[in-house]
XYZ file of C-alpha atoms in Angstrom:
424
model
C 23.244 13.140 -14.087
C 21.375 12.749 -10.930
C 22.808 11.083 -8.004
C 21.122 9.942 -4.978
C 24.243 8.904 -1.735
C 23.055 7.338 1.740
C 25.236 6.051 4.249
C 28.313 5.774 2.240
C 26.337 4.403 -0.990
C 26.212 6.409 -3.831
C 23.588 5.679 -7.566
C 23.819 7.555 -10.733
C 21.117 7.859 -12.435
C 20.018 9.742 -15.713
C 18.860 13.368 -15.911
C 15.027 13.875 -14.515
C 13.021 16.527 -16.458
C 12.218 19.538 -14.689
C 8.312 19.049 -15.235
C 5.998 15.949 -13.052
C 4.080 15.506 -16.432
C 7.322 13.238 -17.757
C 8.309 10.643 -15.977
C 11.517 8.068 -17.616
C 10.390 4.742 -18.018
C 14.376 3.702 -16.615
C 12.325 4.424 -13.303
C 10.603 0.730 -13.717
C 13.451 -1.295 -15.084
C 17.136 -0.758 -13.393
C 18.314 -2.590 -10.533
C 20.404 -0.085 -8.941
C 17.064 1.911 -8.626
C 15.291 -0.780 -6.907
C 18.258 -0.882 -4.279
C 18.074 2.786 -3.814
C 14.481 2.343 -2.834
C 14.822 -0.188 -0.501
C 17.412 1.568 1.023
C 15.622 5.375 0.825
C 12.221 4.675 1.046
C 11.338 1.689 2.730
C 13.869 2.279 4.945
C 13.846 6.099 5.027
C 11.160 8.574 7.290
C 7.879 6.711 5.280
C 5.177 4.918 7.531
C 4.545 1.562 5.923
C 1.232 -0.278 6.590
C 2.184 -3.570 8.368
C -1.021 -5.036 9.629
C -4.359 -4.647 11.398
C -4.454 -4.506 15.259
C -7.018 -6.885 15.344
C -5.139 -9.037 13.825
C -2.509 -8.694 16.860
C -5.468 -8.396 19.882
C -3.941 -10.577 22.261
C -0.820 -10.862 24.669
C 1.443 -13.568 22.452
C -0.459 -12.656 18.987
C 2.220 -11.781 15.998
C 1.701 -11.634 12.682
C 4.739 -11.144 10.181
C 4.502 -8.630 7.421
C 7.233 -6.654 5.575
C 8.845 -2.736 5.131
C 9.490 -3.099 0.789
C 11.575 -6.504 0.848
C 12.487 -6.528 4.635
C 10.647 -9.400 6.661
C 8.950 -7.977 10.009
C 7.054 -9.126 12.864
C 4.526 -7.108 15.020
C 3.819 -8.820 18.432
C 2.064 -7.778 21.139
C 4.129 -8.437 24.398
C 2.635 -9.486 27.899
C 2.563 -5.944 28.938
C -0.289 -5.612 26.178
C 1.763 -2.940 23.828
C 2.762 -3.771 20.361
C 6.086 -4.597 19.012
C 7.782 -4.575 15.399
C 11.458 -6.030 15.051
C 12.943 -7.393 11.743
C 12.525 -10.579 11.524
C 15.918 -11.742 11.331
C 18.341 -13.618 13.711
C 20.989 -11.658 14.684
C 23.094 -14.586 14.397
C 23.258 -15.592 11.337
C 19.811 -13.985 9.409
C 17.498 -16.782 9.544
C 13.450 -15.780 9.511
C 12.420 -15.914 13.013
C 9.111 -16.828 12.888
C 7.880 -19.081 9.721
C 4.358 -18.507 9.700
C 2.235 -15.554 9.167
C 0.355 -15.432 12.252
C 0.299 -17.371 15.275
C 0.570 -17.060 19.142
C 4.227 -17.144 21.085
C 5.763 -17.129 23.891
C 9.074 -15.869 22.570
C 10.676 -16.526 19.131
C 13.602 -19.098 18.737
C 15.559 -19.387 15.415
C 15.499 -22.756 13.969
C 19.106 -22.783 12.834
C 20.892 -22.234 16.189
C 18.124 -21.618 18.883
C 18.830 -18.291 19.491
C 15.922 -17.196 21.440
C 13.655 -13.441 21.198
C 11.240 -11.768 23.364
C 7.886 -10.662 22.177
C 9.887 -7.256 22.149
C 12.489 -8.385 20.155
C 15.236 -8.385 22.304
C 17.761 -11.579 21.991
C 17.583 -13.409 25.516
C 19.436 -16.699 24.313
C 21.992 -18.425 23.077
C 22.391 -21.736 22.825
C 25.326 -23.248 24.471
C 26.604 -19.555 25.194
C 29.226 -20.892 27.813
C 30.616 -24.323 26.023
C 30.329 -27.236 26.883
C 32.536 -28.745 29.597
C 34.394 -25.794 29.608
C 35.312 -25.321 26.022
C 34.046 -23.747 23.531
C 30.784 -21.058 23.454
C 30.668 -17.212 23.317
C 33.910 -14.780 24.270
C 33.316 -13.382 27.763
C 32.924 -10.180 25.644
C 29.672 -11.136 24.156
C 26.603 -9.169 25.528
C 23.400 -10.268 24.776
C 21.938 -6.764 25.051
C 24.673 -5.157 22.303
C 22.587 -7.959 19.533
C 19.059 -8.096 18.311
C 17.075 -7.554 14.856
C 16.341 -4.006 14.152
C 13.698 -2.454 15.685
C 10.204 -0.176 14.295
C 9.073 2.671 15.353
C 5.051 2.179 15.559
C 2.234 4.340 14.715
C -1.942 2.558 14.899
C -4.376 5.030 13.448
C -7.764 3.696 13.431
C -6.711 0.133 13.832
C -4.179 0.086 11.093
C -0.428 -0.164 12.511
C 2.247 1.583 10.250
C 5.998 0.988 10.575
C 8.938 2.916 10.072
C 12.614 1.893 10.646
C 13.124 5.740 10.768
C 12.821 7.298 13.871
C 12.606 10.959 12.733
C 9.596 10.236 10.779
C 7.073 12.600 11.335
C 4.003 11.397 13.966
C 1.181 9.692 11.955
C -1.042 12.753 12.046
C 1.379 15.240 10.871
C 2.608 12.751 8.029
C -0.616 12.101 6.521
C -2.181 15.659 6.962
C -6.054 16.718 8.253
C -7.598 15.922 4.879
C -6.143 12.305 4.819
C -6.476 11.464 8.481
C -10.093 12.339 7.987
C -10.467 10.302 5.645
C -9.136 7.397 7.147
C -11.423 8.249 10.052
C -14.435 8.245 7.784
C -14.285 4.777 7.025
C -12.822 3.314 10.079
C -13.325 5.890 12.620
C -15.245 4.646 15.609
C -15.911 0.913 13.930
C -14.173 -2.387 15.334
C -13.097 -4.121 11.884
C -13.246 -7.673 11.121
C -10.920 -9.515 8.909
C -13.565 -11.466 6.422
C -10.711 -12.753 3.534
C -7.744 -12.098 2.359
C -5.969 -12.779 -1.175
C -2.587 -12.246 -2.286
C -1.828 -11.358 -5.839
C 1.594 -11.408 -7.419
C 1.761 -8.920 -10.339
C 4.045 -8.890 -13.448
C 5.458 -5.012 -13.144
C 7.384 -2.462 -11.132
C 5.649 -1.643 -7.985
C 4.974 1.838 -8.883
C 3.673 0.966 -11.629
C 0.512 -0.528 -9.472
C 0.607 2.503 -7.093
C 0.011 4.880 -10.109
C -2.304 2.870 -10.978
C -4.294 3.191 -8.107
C -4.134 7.162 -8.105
C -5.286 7.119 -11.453
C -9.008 8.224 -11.578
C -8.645 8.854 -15.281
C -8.225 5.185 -15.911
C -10.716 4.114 -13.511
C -14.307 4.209 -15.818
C -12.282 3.450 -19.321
C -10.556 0.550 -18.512
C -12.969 -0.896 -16.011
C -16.255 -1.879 -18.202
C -17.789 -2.951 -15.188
C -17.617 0.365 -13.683
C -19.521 2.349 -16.042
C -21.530 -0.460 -17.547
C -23.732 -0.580 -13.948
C -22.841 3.213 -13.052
C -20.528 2.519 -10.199
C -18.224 5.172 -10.867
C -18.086 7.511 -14.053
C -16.360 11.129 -14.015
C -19.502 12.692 -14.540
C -20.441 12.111 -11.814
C -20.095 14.096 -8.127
C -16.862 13.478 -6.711
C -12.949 14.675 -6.768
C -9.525 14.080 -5.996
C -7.545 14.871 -3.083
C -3.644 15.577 -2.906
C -1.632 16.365 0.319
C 0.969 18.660 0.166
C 3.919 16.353 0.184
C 2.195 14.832 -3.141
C 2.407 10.903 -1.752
C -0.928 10.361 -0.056
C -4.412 11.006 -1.857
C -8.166 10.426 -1.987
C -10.405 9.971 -5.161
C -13.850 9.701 -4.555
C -16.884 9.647 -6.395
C -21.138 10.122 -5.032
C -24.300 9.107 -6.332
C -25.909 11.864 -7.717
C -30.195 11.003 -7.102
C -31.457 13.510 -9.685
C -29.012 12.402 -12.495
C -30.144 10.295 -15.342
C -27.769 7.959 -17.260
C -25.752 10.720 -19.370
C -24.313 10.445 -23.168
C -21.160 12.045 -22.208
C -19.415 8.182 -22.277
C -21.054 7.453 -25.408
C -19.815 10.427 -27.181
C -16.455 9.567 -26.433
C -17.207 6.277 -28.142
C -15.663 4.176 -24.736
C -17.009 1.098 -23.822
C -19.360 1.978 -21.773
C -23.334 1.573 -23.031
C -24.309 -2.236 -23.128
C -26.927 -4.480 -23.270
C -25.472 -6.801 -20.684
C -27.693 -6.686 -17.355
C -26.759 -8.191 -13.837
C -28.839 -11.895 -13.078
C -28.539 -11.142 -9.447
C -29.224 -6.967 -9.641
C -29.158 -7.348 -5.408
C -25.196 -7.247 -6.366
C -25.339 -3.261 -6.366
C -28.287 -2.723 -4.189
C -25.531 -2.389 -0.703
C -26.650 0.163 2.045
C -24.979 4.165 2.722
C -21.501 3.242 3.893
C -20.991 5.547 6.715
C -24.280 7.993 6.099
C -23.739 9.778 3.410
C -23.786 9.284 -0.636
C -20.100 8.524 -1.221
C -19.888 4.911 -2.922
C -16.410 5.175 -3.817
C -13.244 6.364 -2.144
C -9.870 4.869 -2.635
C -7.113 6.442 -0.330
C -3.320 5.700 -0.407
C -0.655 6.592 1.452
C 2.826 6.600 0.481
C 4.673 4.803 -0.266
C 2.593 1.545 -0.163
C -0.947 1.569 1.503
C -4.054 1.700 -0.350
C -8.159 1.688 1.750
C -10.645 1.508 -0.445
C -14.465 1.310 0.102
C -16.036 0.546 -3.293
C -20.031 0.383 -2.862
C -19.865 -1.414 0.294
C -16.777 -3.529 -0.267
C -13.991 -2.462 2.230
C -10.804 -3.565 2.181
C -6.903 -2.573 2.786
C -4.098 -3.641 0.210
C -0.920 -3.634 0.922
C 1.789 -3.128 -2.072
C 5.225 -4.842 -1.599
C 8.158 -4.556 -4.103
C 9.326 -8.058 -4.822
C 12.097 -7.053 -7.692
C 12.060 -4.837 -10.780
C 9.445 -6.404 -12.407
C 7.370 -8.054 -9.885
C 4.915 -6.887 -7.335
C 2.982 -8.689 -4.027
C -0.411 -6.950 -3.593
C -2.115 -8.356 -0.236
C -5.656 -7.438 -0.217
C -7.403 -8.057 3.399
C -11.220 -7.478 2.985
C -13.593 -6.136 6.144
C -16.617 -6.006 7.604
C -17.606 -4.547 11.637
C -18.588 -5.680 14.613
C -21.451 -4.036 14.508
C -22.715 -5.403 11.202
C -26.249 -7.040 10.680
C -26.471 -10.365 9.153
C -27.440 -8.793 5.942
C -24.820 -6.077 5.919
C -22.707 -8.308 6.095
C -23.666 -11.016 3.536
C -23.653 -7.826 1.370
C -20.305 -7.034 2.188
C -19.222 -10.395 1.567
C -21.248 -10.645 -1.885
C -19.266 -7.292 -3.076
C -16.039 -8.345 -2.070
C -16.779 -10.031 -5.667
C -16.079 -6.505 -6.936
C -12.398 -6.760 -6.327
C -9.179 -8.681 -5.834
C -7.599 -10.690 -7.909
C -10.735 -12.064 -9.926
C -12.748 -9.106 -9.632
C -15.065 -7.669 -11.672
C -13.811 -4.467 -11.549
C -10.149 -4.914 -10.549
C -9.310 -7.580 -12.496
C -8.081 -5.166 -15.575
C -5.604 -4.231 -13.208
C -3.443 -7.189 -12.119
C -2.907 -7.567 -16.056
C -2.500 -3.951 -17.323
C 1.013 -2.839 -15.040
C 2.434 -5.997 -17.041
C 1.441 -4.921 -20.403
C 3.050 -1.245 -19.640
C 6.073 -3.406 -18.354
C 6.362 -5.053 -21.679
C 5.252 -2.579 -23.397
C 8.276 -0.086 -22.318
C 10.980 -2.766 -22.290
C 13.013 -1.497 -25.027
C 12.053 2.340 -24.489
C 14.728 3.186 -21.574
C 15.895 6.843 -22.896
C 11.700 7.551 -23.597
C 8.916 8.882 -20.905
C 5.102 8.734 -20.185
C 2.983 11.766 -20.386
C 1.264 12.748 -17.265
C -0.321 15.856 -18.486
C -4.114 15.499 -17.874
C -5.796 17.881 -15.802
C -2.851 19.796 -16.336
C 1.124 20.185 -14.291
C 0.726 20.279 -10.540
C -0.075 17.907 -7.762
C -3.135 19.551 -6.334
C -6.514 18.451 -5.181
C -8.852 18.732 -7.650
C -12.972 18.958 -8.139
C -12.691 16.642 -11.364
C -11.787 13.537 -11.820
C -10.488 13.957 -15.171
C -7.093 14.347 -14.002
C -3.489 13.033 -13.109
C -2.946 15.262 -10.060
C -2.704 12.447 -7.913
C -0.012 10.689 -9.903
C 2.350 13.643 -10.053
C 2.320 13.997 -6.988
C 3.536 10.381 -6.135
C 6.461 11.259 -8.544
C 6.832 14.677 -6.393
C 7.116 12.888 -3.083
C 8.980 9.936 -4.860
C 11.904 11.987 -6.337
C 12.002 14.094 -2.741
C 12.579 10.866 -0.706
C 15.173 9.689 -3.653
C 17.231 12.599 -4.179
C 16.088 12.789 -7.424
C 16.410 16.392 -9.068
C 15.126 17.197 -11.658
C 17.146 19.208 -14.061
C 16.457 23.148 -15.055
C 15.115 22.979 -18.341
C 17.308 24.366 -20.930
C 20.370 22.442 -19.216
């Protein structure tokens, strides 16, 4: 058995093999592990994505989000700096705020009108001294001693991370050089604007979405649309990238000018040659991202951030455990300031790529479910991560589960999950 104790709470679970190409499919179906999480991830030293900062520009603009299951609010104060607090009376747990955005002077609970500073510190209670005498707090009760948790805050290129930790690494030692500059390639030096946003619930384990979205094997099998029009196929120039803690990554993929349309798909008898065409070709036509050939990078971090830039779609996502078998995917698509009118109608006309309806993500709002089913009576069993071979390393092929492994490498670190020696 493995065990896994924080602050006085201990879980059991089953034995881990040694190797990161076998992972137990118990991992996506107990309770007690989803409480671990919440308790030693989302609550542990991991930066989670809250929001953008220009979605928070002004003194008095919040916007609530959430650390795994744990409601939040980011404000930014009169003093200009930005806040994060739970968002949670300390009286009796009501939400503070009820909306998802807005502008405020302070919060004030509903229930009791117990009132908050943009900061998140409690400056009132109502009727603290009675009435008439009677009634109303002890003399004892300081308003300074209660509050909602506090965040520590990180913004890197306009995207604000949280952490209720506050011996997480800084932002730039967390994600590493490769992945910073990464992040910087996209956003670096460009004032985003918010152009949509969806939210998508989806019928599995929230891992089960976040391999998903390090898995560059999957990406031009189960997607039709991807290798149909040539958007992204392994052949062609590209690679993964794996930091050394295993939870962050890149995959990316380039056009490659000289290359013809190759046989290797065909061969392998995938979907993937058709006679289907595009009525509006001007769909793919898009301009060069950020100056170079790259026409597909998806980043994450861990353990719930994902920036993509898929032709010239950009967009965040933000994954958010809501249960064993239920995830909340909040996709919030971009453009820049510094757009042209027809960048950004493009932008806008590829955001048809993705989301919910897309038509090249759609596959996967369905296909976490059908591995959710699919395992539900296969507890004591485990998936086979082998391709590409048994580390978590960057990689110059695509055709490879590097990047998953090492998700399960950082994810069993920040559990306490240890793997057994084989031959135990």
């Amino acid at each position: 058995m493995t065990s896994s104790t924080s602050e006085g709470t201990e879980f059991s679970f089953p034995a881990w093999p040694e190797s990161l190409t076998r992972v137990p499919y118990w991992i996506f179906q107990r309770e007690d592990v989803y409480a671990a999480e919440q308790n030693k991830v989302f609550q542990g030293p991991y930066w989670s994505y809250l929001c953008l900062e220009v979605e928070v520009p002004e003194p008095g603009d919040y916007r609530t989000s959430f650390v795994g299951d744990t409601p939040v609010i980011v404000s930014r104060d009169l003093d200009g700096e930005l806040y994060a607090f739970e968002n949670r009376c300390a009286h009796r747990g009501a939400l503070l705020a009820l909306d998802k955005q807005g502008k405020a002077k302070d919060f004030t609970c509903v229930y009791h009108a117990w009132s908050y500073n943009l900061q998140g510190d409690l400056t009132g209670v109502a009727f603290k001294d009675g009435i008439k005498g009677k009634g109303g707090m002890p003399p004892s009760f300081c308003l300074e001693q209660h509050g909602p948790r506090k965040l520590r805050l990180a913004v890197l290129h306009g995207l604000i991370f949280g952490s209720f930790d506050d011996d997480v690494p800084d932002i730039d030692e967390y994600l590493g050089d490769e992945i910073s500059s990464r992040i910087e390639r996209v956003l670096g030096g460009r004032k985003p604007v918010v152009l949509g946003r969806f939210t998508q619930m989806l019928p599995n384990n929230w891992k089960l979405y976040f391999e998903n979205v390090k898995d560059s094997y999957h990406a031009s099998i189960l997607h039709l649309f991807f290798t149909t029009f040539q958007i992204n196929r392994l052949s062609q120039r590209g690679g993964i990238i794996v930091d050394e803690s295993g939870g962050h990554h890149v995959s990316y993929s380039a056009i490659d000018r000289e290359a013809e349309r190759d046989a290797v798909y065909a061969a392998q008898k995938i979907r993937s040659e058709s006679q289907y065409t595009l009525a509006d070709p001007s769909l793919l036509e898009g301009f060069s991202e950020v100056g170079d050939d790259i026409t597909l990078q998806i980043l994450s971090v861990f353990p719930g951030f994902v920036l993509q830039q898929i032709q010239n779609s950009v967009a965040v996502r933000q994954i958010l455990p809501r249960g064993v078998e239920q995830t909340e995917l909040n996709w919030t698509y971009l453009g820049f300031e510094e757009d042209t009118t027809e960048q950004r109608e493009m932008r806008l006309k590829q955001s048809n790529l993705v989301g919910p309806a897309g038509y090249v993500s759609m596959e996967d709002g369905c296909v976490g479910g059908f591995v959710q089913r699919g395992v539900a009576g296969a507890s004591g069993e485990y998936a086979v991560v082998e391709m590409g071979g048994e580390t978590a390393e960057s990689s110059e092929s695509r055709v490879t589960e590097a990047s998953i492994r090492g998700f399960w490498k950082a994810y069993r670190d920040g559990m306490d999950l240890f793997p057994e020696e084989a031959g135990e």
